[in-house]
Amino acid sequence: MDVEKYDSIKWKKIMDTTQINYSNMVKRLTRKSKISKFALIYYSIFLIISSLTCKYFPTIFNCKLADYFNIILSVIVLAYSLINNNANYSIRIANIENSLNQIKNIKRELDKDNLKDNINKYIEITDKTERREDVDFFITIKELKRKYKRAEDSKKNNEQEDREIIQQKKAVDDYLSEINVGYQILKILLEFSWYVILMLIPIVVF
């Protein structure tokens, strides 16, 4: 990346976008971490209830069928245990939040006198930080579009600000054209559909 190409104002906007990206990454990883932990507890409780019900109410509960479904629930518990162990959500979230805070500090110190040094620090931070997923960037772009739409609708802007907003909106639209929007929306819908299915499986089985 050419450090000399942009001034401090442009670099602040780039850092703003990076911060939103990192924030969305943290939200995604936190959500997955919570769902994984909840699934482990939720399914474990159903396994215990199913075993106890089969033991104390064998006449009104199909134990053979319960054993079959308990194996399925146990496989899901095992899968989420492995996901939790391998994903290292806590460490990844902490690392991204640390990078986010470092970029905030760099942005506050950004000026023409120390521009190059701070940009080099920024690049070093982004290089060592986990790469965002396309869905994170898609959500970031949607947030930026809403931000510039609100700014455009504001009657407090002067002519110069209006021109800058139009330029920023065009840049955001260019970013959006590089993303497969339909695919990202499908990924989001599938993720939340899976969460619903995950919560319903024990209830339907029991």
PDB file of C-alpha atoms in Angstrom:
ATOM      1  CA  MET A   1       0.000   0.000   0.000  1.00  0.00           C
ATOM      2  CA  ASP A   2       1.329   3.424  -1.009  1.00  0.00           C
ATOM      3  CA  VAL A   3       1.590   5.423   2.221  1.00  0.00           C
ATOM      4  CA  GLU A   4       2.192   8.708   0.421  1.00  0.00           C
ATOM      5  CA  LYS A   5      -0.883   8.367  -1.787  1.00  0.00           C
ATOM      6  CA  TYR A   6      -3.438   9.638   0.766  1.00  0.00           C
ATOM      7  CA  ASP A   7      -3.570  12.480   3.269  1.00  0.00           C
ATOM      8  CA  SER A   8      -4.462  12.133   6.969  1.00  0.00           C
ATOM      9  CA  ILE A   9      -8.203  12.686   6.308  1.00  0.00           C
ATOM     10  CA  LYS A  10      -8.324   9.828   3.810  1.00  0.00           C
ATOM     11  CA  TRP A  11      -6.357   7.562   6.149  1.00  0.00           C
ATOM     12  CA  LYS A  12      -8.780   8.309   8.989  1.00  0.00           C
ATOM     13  CA  LYS A  13     -11.643   7.165   6.761  1.00  0.00           C
ATOM     14  CA  ILE A  14      -9.741   3.996   5.904  1.00  0.00           C
ATOM     15  CA  MET A  15      -9.173   3.374   9.610  1.00  0.00           C
ATOM     16  CA  ASP A  16     -12.856   4.041  10.321  1.00  0.00           C
ATOM     17  CA  THR A  17     -13.765   1.298   7.855  1.00  0.00           C
ATOM     18  CA  THR A  18     -11.207  -1.062   9.411  1.00  0.00           C
ATOM     19  CA  GLN A  19     -12.630  -0.369  12.878  1.00  0.00           C
ATOM     20  CA  ILE A  20     -16.154  -1.189  11.700  1.00  0.00           C
ATOM     21  CA  ASN A  21     -14.826  -4.371  10.079  1.00  0.00           C
ATOM     22  CA  TYR A  22     -13.136  -5.437  13.302  1.00  0.00           C
ATOM     23  CA  SER A  23     -16.234  -4.578  15.312  1.00  0.00           C
ATOM     24  CA  ASN A  24     -18.350  -6.789  13.048  1.00  0.00           C
ATOM     25  CA  MET A  25     -15.779  -9.582  13.334  1.00  0.00           C
ATOM     26  CA  VAL A  26     -16.009  -9.384  17.125  1.00  0.00           C
ATOM     27  CA  LYS A  27     -19.822  -9.503  16.954  1.00  0.00           C
ATOM     28  CA  ARG A  28     -19.742 -12.558  14.671  1.00  0.00           C
ATOM     29  CA  LEU A  29     -17.224 -14.473  16.774  1.00  0.00           C
ATOM     30  CA  THR A  30     -18.994 -13.533  20.028  1.00  0.00           C
ATOM     31  CA  ARG A  31     -22.301 -14.742  18.618  1.00  0.00           C
ATOM     32  CA  LYS A  32     -20.789 -18.061  17.509  1.00  0.00           C
ATOM     33  CA  SER A  33     -19.067 -18.504  20.856  1.00  0.00           C
ATOM     34  CA  LYS A  34     -22.294 -17.900  22.793  1.00  0.00           C
ATOM     35  CA  ILE A  35     -24.302 -20.223  20.553  1.00  0.00           C
ATOM     36  CA  SER A  36     -21.698 -22.982  20.899  1.00  0.00           C
ATOM     37  CA  LYS A  37     -21.609 -22.705  24.694  1.00  0.00           C
ATOM     38  CA  PHE A  38     -25.383 -22.516  24.933  1.00  0.00           C
ATOM     39  CA  ALA A  39     -25.782 -25.557  22.657  1.00  0.00           C
ATOM     40  CA  LEU A  40     -23.487 -27.611  24.885  1.00  0.00           C
ATOM     41  CA  ILE A  41     -25.487 -26.773  28.020  1.00  0.00           C
ATOM     42  CA  TYR A  42     -28.868 -26.992  26.278  1.00  0.00           C
ATOM     43  CA  TYR A  43     -28.226 -30.407  24.713  1.00  0.00           C
ATOM     44  CA  SER A  44     -26.583 -31.791  27.858  1.00  0.00           C
ATOM     45  CA  ILE A  45     -29.698 -30.895  29.879  1.00  0.00           C
ATOM     46  CA  PHE A  46     -31.940 -32.654  27.353  1.00  0.00           C
ATOM     47  CA  LEU A  47     -29.716 -35.751  27.431  1.00  0.00           C
ATOM     48  CA  ILE A  48     -30.008 -35.893  31.222  1.00  0.00           C
ATOM     49  CA  ILE A  49     -33.782 -35.325  31.154  1.00  0.00           C
ATOM     50  CA  SER A  50     -34.223 -37.989  28.483  1.00  0.00           C
ATOM     51  CA  SER A  51     -32.179 -40.549  30.463  1.00  0.00           C
ATOM     52  CA  LEU A  52     -34.045 -39.835  33.709  1.00  0.00           C
ATOM     53  CA  THR A  53     -37.454 -39.937  32.015  1.00  0.00           C
ATOM     54  CA  CYS A  54     -36.625 -43.275  30.428  1.00  0.00           C
ATOM     55  CA  LYS A  55     -35.519 -44.659  33.795  1.00  0.00           C
ATOM     56  CA  TYR A  56     -38.452 -43.471  35.917  1.00  0.00           C
ATOM     57  CA  PHE A  57     -41.272 -43.461  33.338  1.00  0.00           C
ATOM     58  CA  PRO A  58     -40.505 -46.431  31.048  1.00  0.00           C
ATOM     59  CA  THR A  59     -44.174 -47.172  30.436  1.00  0.00           C
ATOM     60  CA  ILE A  60     -44.966 -43.786  28.901  1.00  0.00           C
ATOM     61  CA  PHE A  61     -41.616 -43.195  27.235  1.00  0.00           C
ATOM     62  CA  ASN A  62     -40.144 -45.141  24.300  1.00  0.00           C
ATOM     63  CA  CYS A  63     -36.686 -45.941  25.659  1.00  0.00           C
ATOM     64  CA  LYS A  64     -35.371 -47.572  22.495  1.00  0.00           C
ATOM     65  CA  LEU A  65     -36.299 -44.534  20.445  1.00  0.00           C
ATOM     66  CA  ALA A  66     -34.897 -42.280  23.181  1.00  0.00           C
ATOM     67  CA  ASP A  67     -31.565 -44.125  23.065  1.00  0.00           C
ATOM     68  CA  TYR A  68     -31.400 -43.600  19.317  1.00  0.00           C
ATOM     69  CA  PHE A  69     -32.066 -39.872  19.553  1.00  0.00           C
ATOM     70  CA  ASN A  70     -29.703 -39.546  22.524  1.00  0.00           C
ATOM     71  CA  ILE A  71     -26.905 -40.786  20.286  1.00  0.00           C
ATOM     72  CA  ILE A  72     -27.761 -38.071  17.740  1.00  0.00           C
ATOM     73  CA  LEU A  73     -27.812 -35.395  20.456  1.00  0.00           C
ATOM     74  CA  SER A  74     -24.522 -36.716  21.830  1.00  0.00           C
ATOM     75  CA  VAL A  75     -22.921 -36.398  18.378  1.00  0.00           C
ATOM     76  CA  ILE A  76     -24.071 -32.758  18.180  1.00  0.00           C
ATOM     77  CA  VAL A  77     -22.655 -32.106  21.666  1.00  0.00           C
ATOM     78  CA  LEU A  78     -19.359 -33.695  20.631  1.00  0.00           C
ATOM     79  CA  ALA A  79     -19.262 -31.641  17.412  1.00  0.00           C
ATOM     80  CA  TYR A  80     -19.819 -28.373  19.279  1.00  0.00           C
ATOM     81  CA  SER A  81     -17.224 -29.353  21.882  1.00  0.00           C
ATOM     82  CA  LEU A  82     -14.667 -29.801  19.105  1.00  0.00           C
ATOM     83  CA  ILE A  83     -15.734 -26.548  17.449  1.00  0.00           C
ATOM     84  CA  ASN A  84     -15.312 -24.651  20.722  1.00  0.00           C
ATOM     85  CA  ASN A  85     -11.898 -26.156  21.396  1.00  0.00           C
ATOM     86  CA  ASN A  86     -10.545 -25.565  17.884  1.00  0.00           C
ATOM     87  CA  ALA A  87     -12.119 -22.161  17.224  1.00  0.00           C
ATOM     88  CA  ASN A  88     -10.389 -20.430  20.175  1.00  0.00           C
ATOM     89  CA  TYR A  89     -13.113 -17.784  20.168  1.00  0.00           C
ATOM     90  CA  SER A  90     -11.964 -16.008  23.354  1.00  0.00           C
ATOM     91  CA  ILE A  91      -8.386 -15.592  22.144  1.00  0.00           C
ATOM     92  CA  ARG A  92      -9.442 -14.440  18.676  1.00  0.00           C
ATOM     93  CA  ILE A  93     -11.954 -11.931  20.071  1.00  0.00           C
ATOM     94  CA  ALA A  94      -9.347 -10.543  22.484  1.00  0.00           C
ATOM     95  CA  ASN A  95      -6.787 -10.164  19.681  1.00  0.00           C
ATOM     96  CA  ILE A  96      -9.218  -8.344  17.391  1.00  0.00           C
ATOM     97  CA  GLU A  97     -10.393  -6.049  20.205  1.00  0.00           C
ATOM     98  CA  ASN A  98      -6.751  -5.260  20.992  1.00  0.00           C
ATOM     99  CA  SER A  99      -6.108  -4.347  17.342  1.00  0.00           C
ATOM    100  CA  LEU A 100      -9.285  -2.251  17.316  1.00  0.00           C
ATOM    101  CA  ASN A 101      -8.131  -0.267  20.349  1.00  0.00           C
ATOM    102  CA  GLN A 102      -4.651   0.221  18.884  1.00  0.00           C
ATOM    103  CA  ILE A 103      -6.123   1.636  15.679  1.00  0.00           C
ATOM    104  CA  LYS A 104      -8.291   4.008  17.733  1.00  0.00           C
ATOM    105  CA  ASN A 105      -5.131   5.315  19.420  1.00  0.00           C
ATOM    106  CA  ILE A 106      -3.299   5.709  16.102  1.00  0.00           C
ATOM    107  CA  LYS A 107      -6.223   7.589  14.598  1.00  0.00           C
ATOM    108  CA  ARG A 108      -6.230  10.069  17.480  1.00  0.00           C
ATOM    109  CA  GLU A 109      -2.524  10.779  16.937  1.00  0.00           C
ATOM    110  CA  LEU A 110      -2.764  11.026  13.161  1.00  0.00           C
ATOM    111  CA  ASP A 111      -1.501  14.281  11.643  1.00  0.00           C
ATOM    112  CA  LYS A 112       0.779  15.420   8.835  1.00  0.00           C
ATOM    113  CA  ASP A 113       3.933  15.440  10.965  1.00  0.00           C
ATOM    114  CA  ASN A 114       3.793  11.799  11.975  1.00  0.00           C
ATOM    115  CA  LEU A 115       1.584  10.437   9.184  1.00  0.00           C
ATOM    116  CA  LYS A 116       4.075   7.961   7.746  1.00  0.00           C
ATOM    117  CA  ASP A 117       5.060   6.489  11.118  1.00  0.00           C
ATOM    118  CA  ASN A 118       1.448   6.026  12.184  1.00  0.00           C
ATOM    119  CA  ILE A 119       0.448   4.505   8.856  1.00  0.00           C
ATOM    120  CA  ASN A 120       3.286   2.007   9.165  1.00  0.00           C
ATOM    121  CA  LYS A 121       1.998   1.137  12.657  1.00  0.00           C
ATOM    122  CA  TYR A 122      -1.509   0.733  11.244  1.00  0.00           C
ATOM    123  CA  ILE A 123      -0.291  -1.588   8.463  1.00  0.00           C
ATOM    124  CA  GLU A 124       1.686  -3.629  10.996  1.00  0.00           C
ATOM    125  CA  ILE A 125      -1.433  -4.058  13.143  1.00  0.00           C
ATOM    126  CA  THR A 126      -3.663  -5.095  10.229  1.00  0.00           C
ATOM    127  CA  ASP A 127      -1.027  -7.542   8.964  1.00  0.00           C
ATOM    128  CA  LYS A 128      -0.962  -9.431  12.256  1.00  0.00           C
ATOM    129  CA  THR A 129      -4.744  -9.313  12.821  1.00  0.00           C
ATOM    130  CA  GLU A 130      -7.072 -12.093  11.691  1.00  0.00           C
ATOM    131  CA  ARG A 131      -8.439 -11.464   8.216  1.00  0.00           C
ATOM    132  CA  ARG A 132     -12.091 -10.514   8.063  1.00  0.00           C
ATOM    133  CA  GLU A 133     -14.609 -12.676   6.239  1.00  0.00           C
ATOM    134  CA  ASP A 134     -16.600 -11.402   3.266  1.00  0.00           C
ATOM    135  CA  VAL A 135     -19.759 -11.372   5.375  1.00  0.00           C
ATOM    136  CA  ASP A 136     -18.062  -8.973   7.846  1.00  0.00           C
ATOM    137  CA  PHE A 137     -17.163  -6.621   5.013  1.00  0.00           C
ATOM    138  CA  PHE A 138     -20.676  -6.898   3.578  1.00  0.00           C
ATOM    139  CA  ILE A 139     -22.204  -5.824   6.902  1.00  0.00           C
ATOM    140  CA  THR A 140     -19.631  -3.013   7.162  1.00  0.00           C
ATOM    141  CA  ILE A 141     -20.578  -1.723   3.705  1.00  0.00           C
ATOM    142  CA  LYS A 142     -24.276  -1.816   4.586  1.00  0.00           C
ATOM    143  CA  GLU A 143     -23.553   0.210   7.748  1.00  0.00           C
ATOM    144  CA  LEU A 144     -21.537   2.763   5.760  1.00  0.00           C
ATOM    145  CA  LYS A 145     -24.356   3.090   3.221  1.00  0.00           C
ATOM    146  CA  ARG A 146     -26.817   3.859   6.018  1.00  0.00           C
ATOM    147  CA  LYS A 147     -24.353   6.335   7.550  1.00  0.00           C
ATOM    148  CA  TYR A 148     -23.871   8.274   4.303  1.00  0.00           C
ATOM    149  CA  LYS A 149     -27.592   8.130   3.526  1.00  0.00           C
ATOM    150  CA  ARG A 150     -28.320   9.825   6.879  1.00  0.00           C
ATOM    151  CA  ALA A 151     -25.591  12.382   6.185  1.00  0.00           C
ATOM    152  CA  GLU A 152     -26.982  13.038   2.708  1.00  0.00           C
ATOM    153  CA  ASP A 153     -30.492  13.548   4.089  1.00  0.00           C
ATOM    154  CA  SER A 154     -29.206  16.033   6.665  1.00  0.00           C
ATOM    155  CA  LYS A 155     -29.953  19.675   5.847  1.00  0.00           C
ATOM    156  CA  LYS A 156     -26.940  20.913   7.831  1.00  0.00           C
ATOM    157  CA  ASN A 157     -24.366  20.039   5.151  1.00  0.00           C
ATOM    158  CA  ASN A 158     -22.594  22.702   3.133  1.00  0.00           C
ATOM    159  CA  GLU A 159     -21.680  22.301  -0.537  1.00  0.00           C
ATOM    160  CA  GLN A 160     -18.223  20.888   0.198  1.00  0.00           C
ATOM    161  CA  GLU A 161     -19.620  18.326   2.639  1.00  0.00           C
ATOM    162  CA  ASP A 162     -22.268  17.293   0.090  1.00  0.00           C
ATOM    163  CA  ARG A 163     -19.548  16.631  -2.505  1.00  0.00           C
ATOM    164  CA  GLU A 164     -17.558  14.564  -0.022  1.00  0.00           C
ATOM    165  CA  ILE A 165     -20.632  12.530   0.926  1.00  0.00           C
ATOM    166  CA  ILE A 166     -21.361  11.810  -2.753  1.00  0.00           C
ATOM    167  CA  GLN A 167     -17.763  10.666  -3.245  1.00  0.00           C
ATOM    168  CA  GLN A 168     -17.941   8.423  -0.199  1.00  0.00           C
ATOM    169  CA  LYS A 169     -21.252   6.930  -1.344  1.00  0.00           C
ATOM    170  CA  LYS A 170     -19.727   6.160  -4.734  1.00  0.00           C
ATOM    171  CA  ALA A 171     -16.729   4.493  -3.064  1.00  0.00           C
ATOM    172  CA  VAL A 172     -19.078   2.386  -0.932  1.00  0.00           C
ATOM    173  CA  ASP A 173     -21.120   1.402  -3.994  1.00  0.00           C
ATOM    174  CA  ASP A 174     -17.890   0.359  -5.735  1.00  0.00           C
ATOM    175  CA  TYR A 175     -17.024  -1.830  -2.741  1.00  0.00           C
ATOM    176  CA  LEU A 176     -20.486  -3.359  -2.812  1.00  0.00           C
ATOM    177  CA  SER A 177     -20.152  -4.187  -6.521  1.00  0.00           C
ATOM    178  CA  GLU A 178     -17.125  -6.365  -5.649  1.00  0.00           C
ATOM    179  CA  ILE A 179     -19.195  -8.520  -3.270  1.00  0.00           C
ATOM    180  CA  ASN A 180     -21.612 -11.298  -4.190  1.00  0.00           C
ATOM    181  CA  VAL A 181     -24.504  -9.702  -2.290  1.00  0.00           C
ATOM    182  CA  GLY A 182     -26.961 -12.552  -2.817  1.00  0.00           C
ATOM    183  CA  TYR A 183     -24.462 -15.115  -1.541  1.00  0.00           C
ATOM    184  CA  GLN A 184     -23.669 -13.082   1.600  1.00  0.00           C
ATOM    185  CA  ILE A 185     -27.370 -12.610   2.382  1.00  0.00           C
ATOM    186  CA  LEU A 186     -27.893 -16.364   1.884  1.00  0.00           C
ATOM    187  CA  LYS A 187     -25.006 -17.120   4.291  1.00  0.00           C
ATOM    188  CA  ILE A 188     -26.556 -14.878   6.959  1.00  0.00           C
ATOM    189  CA  LEU A 189     -30.012 -16.445   6.512  1.00  0.00           C
ATOM    190  CA  LEU A 190     -28.596 -19.973   6.621  1.00  0.00           C
ATOM    191  CA  GLU A 191     -26.605 -19.216   9.763  1.00  0.00           C
ATOM    192  CA  PHE A 192     -29.636 -17.947  11.672  1.00  0.00           C
ATOM    193  CA  SER A 193     -31.839 -20.727  10.250  1.00  0.00           C
ATOM    194  CA  TRP A 194     -29.358 -23.260  11.632  1.00  0.00           C
ATOM    195  CA  TYR A 195     -29.539 -21.607  15.056  1.00  0.00           C
ATOM    196  CA  VAL A 196     -33.335 -21.985  15.039  1.00  0.00           C
ATOM    197  CA  ILE A 197     -33.085 -25.640  13.946  1.00  0.00           C
ATOM    198  CA  LEU A 198     -30.440 -26.246  16.600  1.00  0.00           C
ATOM    199  CA  MET A 199     -32.783 -24.990  19.319  1.00  0.00           C
ATOM    200  CA  LEU A 200     -35.748 -26.978  18.013  1.00  0.00           C
ATOM    201  CA  ILE A 201     -34.089 -30.403  17.591  1.00  0.00           C
ATOM    202  CA  PRO A 202     -34.150 -31.434  21.296  1.00  0.00           C
ATOM    203  CA  ILE A 203     -37.714 -30.199  21.738  1.00  0.00           C
ATOM    204  CA  VAL A 204     -38.960 -32.154  18.683  1.00  0.00           C
ATOM    205  CA  VAL A 205     -36.996 -35.259  19.693  1.00  0.00           C
ATOM    206  CA  PHE A 206     -38.242 -35.188  23.289  1.00  0.00           C
TER     207      PHE A 206
END
